[in-house]
Amino acid sequence: MLFYVFVFFISAYFVTSSLERKGQRLFIKDKFIRLGIPVLISLVVINPFIGNGFISNFADIFKSGNIDLGVTWFCWTLIVFSIVYSIFVSNKSQPEKRKNLALPAVWIIIVFAFILIPLNYIFLYLQNVGGYNLMGFRSLGNFPAYIAMFYLGIQAYKYQWLDKLTVKHASVGICMWLFALITMFYLHAINSEYASSSYVLFRGFTAIGMSMCVLYVFKTFFNKNNDWTKWLSRTAFAAYVFQDIALYSVAKIYQPLMTQTPLINFFVVGIPSVIIAFALAGVICKTPKFKNIF
């Protein structure tokens, strides 16, 4: 979940400037092209390749309202989030301008995390009733955190919060995460049945806390650019979309040699899969018809 928390935040950070630059109509069209086409590729090409049949998968949406979009559920969700945001902004009489405001106080951040608790349970209930891939939205129980981080990404751009992140905020983030972790272990020790509910209870603390910490660390120590990082940045989205092809292929080859040690299997399958995914992405990003999408 933490990976998607970050990408929703980063995606939202750039969505306002993109909307202002392109206008609502071109903005929505661009989202459908750059995010919608990968969703179609996943449905028509990648899912059948890894054994998730196109017809049976597509038929599920008519039977249960669920459809497995693979990893591109994120793309579909981002399309919806972006359209909702563009409609919200277009209904305002005057466009919002960037302001130089301080980050919220620690107590406000903590209260915000507490507000997510009832929303976590509501969305988890919807997931249990509607299904894991309801309308293509994977794991609705995580969506309060995703929506919150999308909102915070927009606010971070508007108020220039990333420039103001300090070691204090990173420390608060670690404390929030540790609080959630220790509480979850404690509840699990009391009764193992509390494990899943405690995770839902403190999901907002882990999402917001770890995000503040990781964003500060990367801003401070890894905010550098070179040819290697430029190439990784350029191919990352394509590698993400096509990762299942690499993972499935490597796992199929390695299956007869699979060991009883999960860590060994993780490295033997994971490392080659990442290399193959980025190599495939490098080729895709140079293909004329795809380079404007990926």
CSV table of C-alpha atoms in Angstrom, one decimal:
chain,number,residue,atom,x,y,z
A,1,MET,CA,0.0,0.0,0.0
A,2,LEU,CA,2.8,2.4,0.9
A,3,PHE,CA,4.1,2.4,-2.7
A,4,TYR,CA,0.7,3.5,-4.0
A,5,VAL,CA,0.4,6.1,-1.3
A,6,PHE,CA,3.6,7.8,-2.6
A,7,VAL,CA,2.6,7.6,-6.3
A,8,PHE,CA,-0.9,9.1,-5.7
A,9,PHE,CA,0.8,11.9,-3.8
A,10,ILE,CA,3.4,12.5,-6.5
A,11,SER,CA,0.8,12.3,-9.3
A,12,ALA,CA,-1.4,14.8,-7.5
A,13,TYR,CA,1.5,17.2,-7.0
A,14,PHE,CA,1.8,17.7,-10.8
A,15,VAL,CA,-1.9,17.5,-11.6
A,16,THR,CA,-2.7,21.2,-10.9
A,17,SER,CA,0.0,22.6,-13.1
A,18,SER,CA,-1.0,20.2,-15.9
A,19,LEU,CA,-4.6,21.3,-15.6
A,20,GLU,CA,-3.7,25.0,-15.6
A,21,ARG,CA,-1.4,24.5,-18.6
A,22,LYS,CA,-3.7,22.4,-20.8
A,23,GLY,CA,-7.2,23.4,-19.8
A,24,GLN,CA,-9.9,21.0,-18.7
A,25,ARG,CA,-10.8,19.5,-22.0
A,26,LEU,CA,-7.2,18.8,-23.2
A,27,PHE,CA,-6.3,17.7,-19.6
A,28,ILE,CA,-9.0,15.0,-19.5
A,29,LYS,CA,-8.2,13.9,-23.1
A,30,ASP,CA,-4.5,13.5,-22.2
A,31,LYS,CA,-5.4,11.4,-19.1
A,32,PHE,CA,-7.5,9.1,-21.2
A,33,ILE,CA,-4.7,8.7,-23.7
A,34,ARG,CA,-1.7,8.4,-21.3
A,35,LEU,CA,-3.5,6.3,-18.7
A,36,GLY,CA,-6.5,4.8,-20.5
A,37,ILE,CA,-4.4,3.1,-23.2
A,38,PRO,CA,-2.2,1.3,-20.7
A,39,VAL,CA,-5.4,0.0,-19.1
A,40,LEU,CA,-6.6,-1.4,-22.4
A,41,ILE,CA,-3.2,-2.9,-23.0
A,42,SER,CA,-3.4,-4.6,-19.6
A,43,LEU,CA,-6.9,-6.0,-20.4
A,44,VAL,CA,-6.2,-7.1,-23.9
A,45,VAL,CA,-2.6,-8.2,-23.9
A,46,ILE,CA,-1.0,-8.5,-20.4
A,47,ASN,CA,-3.8,-10.2,-18.5
A,48,PRO,CA,-4.3,-12.9,-21.1
A,49,PHE,CA,-0.5,-13.4,-21.3
A,50,ILE,CA,-0.4,-14.2,-17.6
A,51,GLY,CA,-3.4,-16.4,-17.7
A,52,ASN,CA,-6.2,-14.0,-16.7
A,53,GLY,CA,-8.6,-14.5,-19.7
A,54,PHE,CA,-9.9,-11.4,-21.3
A,55,ILE,CA,-13.5,-12.7,-21.9
A,56,SER,CA,-13.9,-14.2,-18.4
A,57,ASN,CA,-12.4,-11.1,-16.8
A,58,PHE,CA,-14.5,-8.7,-18.8
A,59,ALA,CA,-17.7,-10.8,-18.1
A,60,ASP,CA,-17.1,-10.5,-14.4
A,61,ILE,CA,-18.0,-6.8,-14.4
A,62,PHE,CA,-21.5,-7.7,-15.6
A,63,LYS,CA,-21.9,-10.5,-13.1
A,64,SER,CA,-20.4,-8.9,-10.0
A,65,GLY,CA,-19.3,-5.4,-10.9
A,66,ASN,CA,-15.7,-6.5,-10.5
A,67,ILE,CA,-12.9,-6.4,-13.1
A,68,ASP,CA,-9.2,-7.2,-12.7
A,69,LEU,CA,-7.2,-4.5,-14.4
A,70,GLY,CA,-3.9,-5.8,-13.2
A,71,VAL,CA,-1.5,-3.2,-12.0
A,72,THR,CA,-3.2,-0.6,-14.2
A,73,TRP,CA,-6.0,-0.3,-11.7
A,74,PHE,CA,-3.9,2.6,-10.5
A,75,CYS,CA,-4.1,4.2,-13.9
A,76,TRP,CA,-7.9,3.8,-14.0
A,77,THR,CA,-8.2,5.2,-10.4
A,78,LEU,CA,-6.0,8.2,-11.3
A,79,ILE,CA,-8.2,8.9,-14.3
A,80,VAL,CA,-11.2,9.1,-12.0
A,81,PHE,CA,-9.4,11.2,-9.4
A,82,SER,CA,-8.1,13.6,-12.0
A,83,ILE,CA,-11.5,14.1,-13.7
A,84,VAL,CA,-13.2,14.7,-10.3
A,85,TYR,CA,-10.5,17.2,-9.4
A,86,SER,CA,-10.8,19.0,-12.8
A,87,ILE,CA,-14.6,19.3,-12.4
A,88,PHE,CA,-14.2,20.6,-8.9
A,89,VAL,CA,-11.7,23.3,-10.0
A,90,SER,CA,-13.7,24.3,-13.1
A,91,ASN,CA,-16.7,25.1,-10.9
A,92,LYS,CA,-14.7,27.7,-9.0
A,93,SER,CA,-15.2,31.3,-10.1
A,94,GLN,CA,-11.5,32.1,-9.9
A,95,PRO,CA,-8.5,29.8,-10.3
A,96,GLU,CA,-6.5,29.2,-7.2
A,97,LYS,CA,-2.9,30.7,-7.0
A,98,ARG,CA,0.1,29.1,-5.4
A,99,LYS,CA,0.7,30.4,-1.9
A,100,ASN,CA,3.7,30.2,0.4
A,101,LEU,CA,2.1,28.8,3.6
A,102,ALA,CA,3.6,26.7,6.3
A,103,LEU,CA,3.0,23.0,6.8
A,104,PRO,CA,0.1,22.1,9.1
A,105,ALA,CA,0.9,21.8,12.8
A,106,VAL,CA,1.7,18.4,14.2
A,107,TRP,CA,-1.6,18.1,16.0
A,108,ILE,CA,-3.5,18.9,12.8
A,109,ILE,CA,-1.6,16.1,11.0
A,110,ILE,CA,-2.5,13.6,13.8
A,111,VAL,CA,-6.1,14.7,13.9
A,112,PHE,CA,-6.3,14.2,10.1
A,113,ALA,CA,-4.9,10.6,10.5
A,114,PHE,CA,-7.6,10.0,13.2
A,115,ILE,CA,-10.4,11.3,10.8
A,116,LEU,CA,-9.4,8.6,8.3
A,117,ILE,CA,-10.2,5.8,10.8
A,118,PRO,CA,-14.0,5.7,10.3
A,119,LEU,CA,-13.5,6.1,6.6
A,120,ASN,CA,-11.2,3.1,6.5
A,121,TYR,CA,-13.9,1.0,8.0
A,122,ILE,CA,-16.6,2.3,5.7
A,123,PHE,CA,-14.5,1.6,2.6
A,124,LEU,CA,-13.5,-1.8,3.9
A,125,TYR,CA,-17.2,-2.6,4.3
A,126,LEU,CA,-17.8,-1.6,0.7
A,127,GLN,CA,-14.9,-3.8,-0.3
A,128,ASN,CA,-16.3,-6.8,1.6
A,129,VAL,CA,-19.8,-6.3,0.1
A,130,GLY,CA,-18.8,-5.3,-3.4
A,131,GLY,CA,-15.6,-7.3,-4.0
A,132,TYR,CA,-11.9,-6.8,-4.2
A,133,ASN,CA,-11.9,-5.2,-7.7
A,134,LEU,CA,-15.2,-3.4,-7.6
A,135,MET,CA,-15.5,-1.3,-10.8
A,136,GLY,CA,-11.8,-1.8,-11.3
A,137,PHE,CA,-10.9,-0.1,-8.0
A,138,ARG,CA,-8.6,-2.6,-6.3
A,139,SER,CA,-8.9,-3.0,-2.5
A,140,LEU,CA,-11.3,-0.2,-1.6
A,141,GLY,CA,-10.3,-0.6,2.0
A,142,ASN,CA,-7.1,1.3,1.1
A,143,PHE,CA,-8.9,4.2,-0.7
A,144,PRO,CA,-9.2,6.6,2.2
A,145,ALA,CA,-5.4,6.7,2.4
A,146,TYR,CA,-5.1,7.1,-1.4
A,147,ILE,CA,-7.7,9.9,-1.6
A,148,ALA,CA,-6.1,11.6,1.4
A,149,MET,CA,-2.6,11.5,-0.2
A,150,PHE,CA,-4.0,12.7,-3.6
A,151,TYR,CA,-5.6,15.6,-1.7
A,152,LEU,CA,-2.4,16.3,0.2
A,153,GLY,CA,-0.3,16.2,-3.0
A,154,ILE,CA,-2.5,18.9,-4.5
A,155,GLN,CA,-2.2,21.0,-1.3
A,156,ALA,CA,1.6,20.4,-1.3
A,157,TYR,CA,1.9,21.9,-4.7
A,158,LYS,CA,-0.4,24.8,-3.9
A,159,TYR,CA,1.3,25.8,-0.7
A,160,GLN,CA,4.8,24.6,-1.6
A,161,TRP,CA,5.0,22.2,1.3
A,162,LEU,CA,7.8,20.0,-0.1
A,163,ASP,CA,10.2,22.9,0.2
A,164,LYS,CA,9.3,23.2,3.9
A,165,LEU,CA,9.8,19.6,4.9
A,166,THR,CA,12.3,19.4,7.7
A,167,VAL,CA,13.9,16.7,9.9
A,168,LYS,CA,11.2,17.6,12.5
A,169,HIS,CA,8.4,16.4,10.1
A,170,ALA,CA,10.4,13.3,9.2
A,171,SER,CA,10.8,12.5,13.0
A,172,VAL,CA,7.0,13.1,13.5
A,173,GLY,CA,6.4,10.8,10.6
A,174,ILE,CA,8.5,8.0,12.1
A,175,CYS,CA,6.8,8.4,15.5
A,176,MET,CA,3.4,8.1,13.8
A,177,TRP,CA,4.5,5.0,12.0
A,178,LEU,CA,6.0,3.5,15.1
A,179,PHE,CA,2.9,4.3,17.1
A,180,ALA,CA,0.8,2.4,14.6
A,181,LEU,CA,3.2,-0.5,14.4
A,182,ILE,CA,3.6,-1.0,18.1
A,183,THR,CA,-0.2,-0.7,18.7
A,184,MET,CA,-0.9,-3.3,15.9
A,185,PHE,CA,1.7,-5.7,17.4
A,186,TYR,CA,0.2,-5.2,20.9
A,187,LEU,CA,-3.4,-5.8,19.7
A,188,HIS,CA,-2.2,-8.9,17.8
A,189,ALA,CA,-0.5,-10.2,21.0
A,190,ILE,CA,-3.8,-9.8,22.9
A,191,ASN,CA,-5.9,-11.5,20.3
A,192,SER,CA,-4.8,-12.5,16.8
A,193,GLU,CA,-8.3,-11.6,15.5
A,194,TYR,CA,-7.5,-7.9,16.1
A,195,ALA,CA,-4.6,-8.0,13.6
A,196,SER,CA,-6.6,-7.1,10.5
A,197,SER,CA,-8.9,-4.6,12.2
A,198,SER,CA,-5.9,-2.8,13.9
A,199,TYR,CA,-4.2,-2.5,10.5
A,200,VAL,CA,-7.4,-0.8,9.1
A,201,LEU,CA,-7.5,1.3,12.3
A,202,PHE,CA,-4.0,2.8,11.9
A,203,ARG,CA,-3.6,2.8,8.1
A,204,GLY,CA,-3.8,6.6,8.0
A,205,PHE,CA,-0.9,6.9,10.5
A,206,THR,CA,1.3,4.6,8.5
A,207,ALA,CA,0.5,6.2,5.2
A,208,ILE,CA,1.0,9.8,6.3
A,209,GLY,CA,3.8,9.1,8.7
A,210,MET,CA,6.0,7.1,6.4
A,211,SER,CA,5.2,9.5,3.5
A,212,MET,CA,6.6,12.5,5.5
A,213,CYS,CA,9.7,10.6,6.4
A,214,VAL,CA,10.5,9.2,3.0
A,215,LEU,CA,9.7,12.4,1.2
A,216,TYR,CA,12.1,14.3,3.5
A,217,VAL,CA,14.9,11.6,3.0
A,218,PHE,CA,14.6,11.6,-0.8
A,219,LYS,CA,14.4,15.4,-0.9
A,220,THR,CA,17.5,15.8,1.2
A,221,PHE,CA,19.8,13.0,0.1
A,222,PHE,CA,18.6,11.8,-3.3
A,223,ASN,CA,17.5,15.0,-5.1
A,224,LYS,CA,20.1,14.7,-7.8
A,225,ASN,CA,19.9,14.2,-11.5
A,226,ASN,CA,22.1,12.4,-14.0
A,227,ASP,CA,21.8,10.4,-17.2
A,228,TRP,CA,21.0,7.2,-15.3
A,229,THR,CA,18.2,8.7,-13.1
A,230,LYS,CA,16.8,10.5,-16.2
A,231,TRP,CA,16.6,7.1,-18.0
A,232,LEU,CA,15.0,5.4,-15.0
A,233,SER,CA,12.5,8.2,-14.7
A,234,ARG,CA,11.7,8.1,-18.4
A,235,THR,CA,11.1,4.3,-18.4
A,236,ALA,CA,9.6,3.8,-14.9
A,237,PHE,CA,5.9,4.1,-16.0
A,238,ALA,CA,6.3,1.6,-18.9
A,239,ALA,CA,8.2,-0.8,-16.6
A,240,TYR,CA,5.4,-0.6,-14.1
A,241,VAL,CA,2.7,-1.3,-16.7
A,242,PHE,CA,4.6,-4.3,-18.2
A,243,GLN,CA,6.1,-5.7,-15.0
A,244,ASP,CA,3.7,-8.7,-14.9
A,245,ILE,CA,5.1,-10.0,-18.2
A,246,ALA,CA,8.6,-10.0,-16.8
A,247,LEU,CA,7.5,-11.5,-13.4
A,248,TYR,CA,5.3,-14.2,-15.0
A,249,SER,CA,8.0,-15.2,-17.5
A,250,VAL,CA,10.8,-15.4,-14.9
A,251,ALA,CA,8.6,-17.2,-12.4
A,252,LYS,CA,7.6,-19.8,-15.1
A,253,ILE,CA,11.2,-20.5,-15.9
A,254,TYR,CA,12.3,-20.7,-12.3
A,255,GLN,CA,9.2,-22.7,-11.1
A,256,PRO,CA,10.9,-26.2,-11.3
A,257,LEU,CA,13.8,-24.9,-9.2
A,258,MET,CA,11.6,-23.1,-6.6
A,259,THR,CA,13.0,-23.5,-3.1
A,260,GLN,CA,11.3,-23.6,0.3
A,261,THR,CA,13.0,-20.3,1.3
A,262,PRO,CA,10.9,-17.3,0.3
A,263,LEU,CA,13.7,-14.8,0.5
A,264,ILE,CA,15.8,-16.8,-2.1
A,265,ASN,CA,12.8,-17.0,-4.4
A,266,PHE,CA,12.2,-13.3,-4.0
A,267,PHE,CA,15.7,-12.4,-5.1
A,268,VAL,CA,16.0,-15.0,-7.9
A,269,VAL,CA,12.7,-13.9,-9.4
A,270,GLY,CA,12.6,-10.3,-8.4
A,271,ILE,CA,16.0,-9.0,-9.5
A,272,PRO,CA,15.8,-10.5,-13.1
A,273,SER,CA,12.2,-9.4,-13.4
A,274,VAL,CA,13.1,-5.8,-12.6
A,275,ILE,CA,15.9,-5.8,-15.1
A,276,ILE,CA,13.8,-7.3,-17.8
A,277,ALA,CA,10.9,-4.9,-17.1
A,278,PHE,CA,13.1,-1.9,-17.5
A,279,ALA,CA,14.8,-3.3,-20.6
A,280,LEU,CA,11.4,-3.9,-22.1
A,281,ALA,CA,10.3,-0.4,-21.1
A,282,GLY,CA,13.4,1.1,-22.7
A,283,VAL,CA,12.4,-0.5,-26.0
A,284,ILE,CA,8.7,0.5,-25.6
A,285,CYS,CA,9.7,4.2,-24.9
A,286,LYS,CA,11.6,4.3,-28.1
A,287,THR,CA,8.7,3.0,-30.2
A,288,PRO,CA,7.1,5.9,-32.1
A,289,LYS,CA,3.5,4.9,-31.4
A,290,PHE,CA,4.2,4.4,-27.7
A,291,LYS,CA,6.7,7.0,-26.7
A,292,ASN,CA,4.1,9.7,-26.3
A,293,ILE,CA,2.1,7.5,-24.0
A,294,PHE,CA,4.9,6.1,-21.9
